[in-house]
């Protein structure tokens, strides 16, 4: 089984990527941890 086969990276717009970046910064400030968010698009197997 190929790792992450069912979870390809999501294709996001620039605005959506900016929202993720903003949330990462907020979480870093709140937690004092190096938070990284990753967007995957769960593949639907039929």
PDB file of C-alpha atoms in Angstrom:
ATOM      1  CA  UNK A   1       0.000   0.000   0.000  1.00  0.00           C
ATOM      2  CA  UNK A   2       1.355   3.364  -1.010  1.00  0.00           C
ATOM      3  CA  UNK A   3       1.449   5.872   1.890  1.00  0.00           C
ATOM      4  CA  UNK A   4      -0.943   8.812   1.562  1.00  0.00           C
ATOM      5  CA  UNK A   5      -2.344   7.369  -1.681  1.00  0.00           C
ATOM      6  CA  UNK A   6      -5.866   8.367  -0.655  1.00  0.00           C
ATOM      7  CA  UNK A   7      -4.838  11.838   0.489  1.00  0.00           C
ATOM      8  CA  UNK A   8      -3.384  13.924  -2.359  1.00  0.00           C
ATOM      9  CA  UNK A   9      -2.450  17.524  -1.599  1.00  0.00           C
ATOM     10  CA  UNK A  10      -5.458  19.828  -2.023  1.00  0.00           C
ATOM     11  CA  UNK A  11      -5.435  22.426  -4.797  1.00  0.00           C
ATOM     12  CA  UNK A  12      -6.203  25.748  -3.118  1.00  0.00           C
ATOM     13  CA  UNK A  13      -6.553  29.303  -4.348  1.00  0.00           C
ATOM     14  CA  UNK A  14      -4.197  32.058  -3.233  1.00  0.00           C
ATOM     15  CA  UNK A  15      -6.915  33.402  -0.914  1.00  0.00           C
ATOM     16  CA  UNK A  16      -7.403  29.988   0.676  1.00  0.00           C
ATOM     17  CA  UNK A  17      -3.654  29.572   1.164  1.00  0.00           C
ATOM     18  CA  UNK A  18      -3.516  32.992   2.823  1.00  0.00           C
ATOM     19  CA  UNK A  19      -6.256  31.924   5.261  1.00  0.00           C
ATOM     20  CA  UNK A  20      -4.245  28.837   6.195  1.00  0.00           C
ATOM     21  CA  UNK A  21      -1.123  30.967   6.631  1.00  0.00           C
ATOM     22  CA  UNK A  22      -3.005  33.391   8.894  1.00  0.00           C
ATOM     23  CA  UNK A  23      -4.350  30.531  11.014  1.00  0.00           C
ATOM     24  CA  UNK A  24      -0.853  29.047  11.327  1.00  0.00           C
ATOM     25  CA  UNK A  25       0.455  32.392  12.610  1.00  0.00           C
ATOM     26  CA  UNK A  26      -2.413  32.731  15.101  1.00  0.00           C
ATOM     27  CA  UNK A  27      -1.860  29.220  16.431  1.00  0.00           C
ATOM     28  CA  UNK A  28       1.891  29.794  16.727  1.00  0.00           C
ATOM     29  CA  UNK A  29       1.294  32.914  18.804  1.00  0.00           C
ATOM     30  CA  UNK A  30      -1.271  31.179  21.030  1.00  0.00           C
ATOM     31  CA  UNK A  31       0.731  28.002  21.600  1.00  0.00           C
ATOM     32  CA  UNK A  32       4.345  29.145  21.202  1.00  0.00           C
ATOM     33  CA  UNK A  33       4.777  26.049  18.992  1.00  0.00           C
ATOM     34  CA  UNK A  34       5.858  25.789  15.358  1.00  0.00           C
ATOM     35  CA  UNK A  35       2.430  24.886  13.916  1.00  0.00           C
ATOM     36  CA  UNK A  36       2.178  23.788  10.277  1.00  0.00           C
ATOM     37  CA  UNK A  37      -1.186  23.069   8.653  1.00  0.00           C
ATOM     38  CA  UNK A  38      -1.385  20.771   5.639  1.00  0.00           C
ATOM     39  CA  UNK A  39      -4.403  20.534   3.304  1.00  0.00           C
ATOM     40  CA  UNK A  40      -5.200  17.166   1.798  1.00  0.00           C
ATOM     41  CA  UNK A  41      -8.084  16.220  -0.483  1.00  0.00           C
ATOM     42  CA  UNK A  42      -9.374  12.811   0.577  1.00  0.00           C
ATOM     43  CA  UNK A  43      -9.743  10.652  -2.522  1.00  0.00           C
ATOM     44  CA  UNK A  44     -13.126   9.015  -2.935  1.00  0.00           C
ATOM     45  CA  UNK A  45     -12.687   5.441  -4.025  1.00  0.00           C
ATOM     46  CA  UNK A  46     -15.616   4.025  -5.967  1.00  0.00           C
TER      47      UNK A  46
END
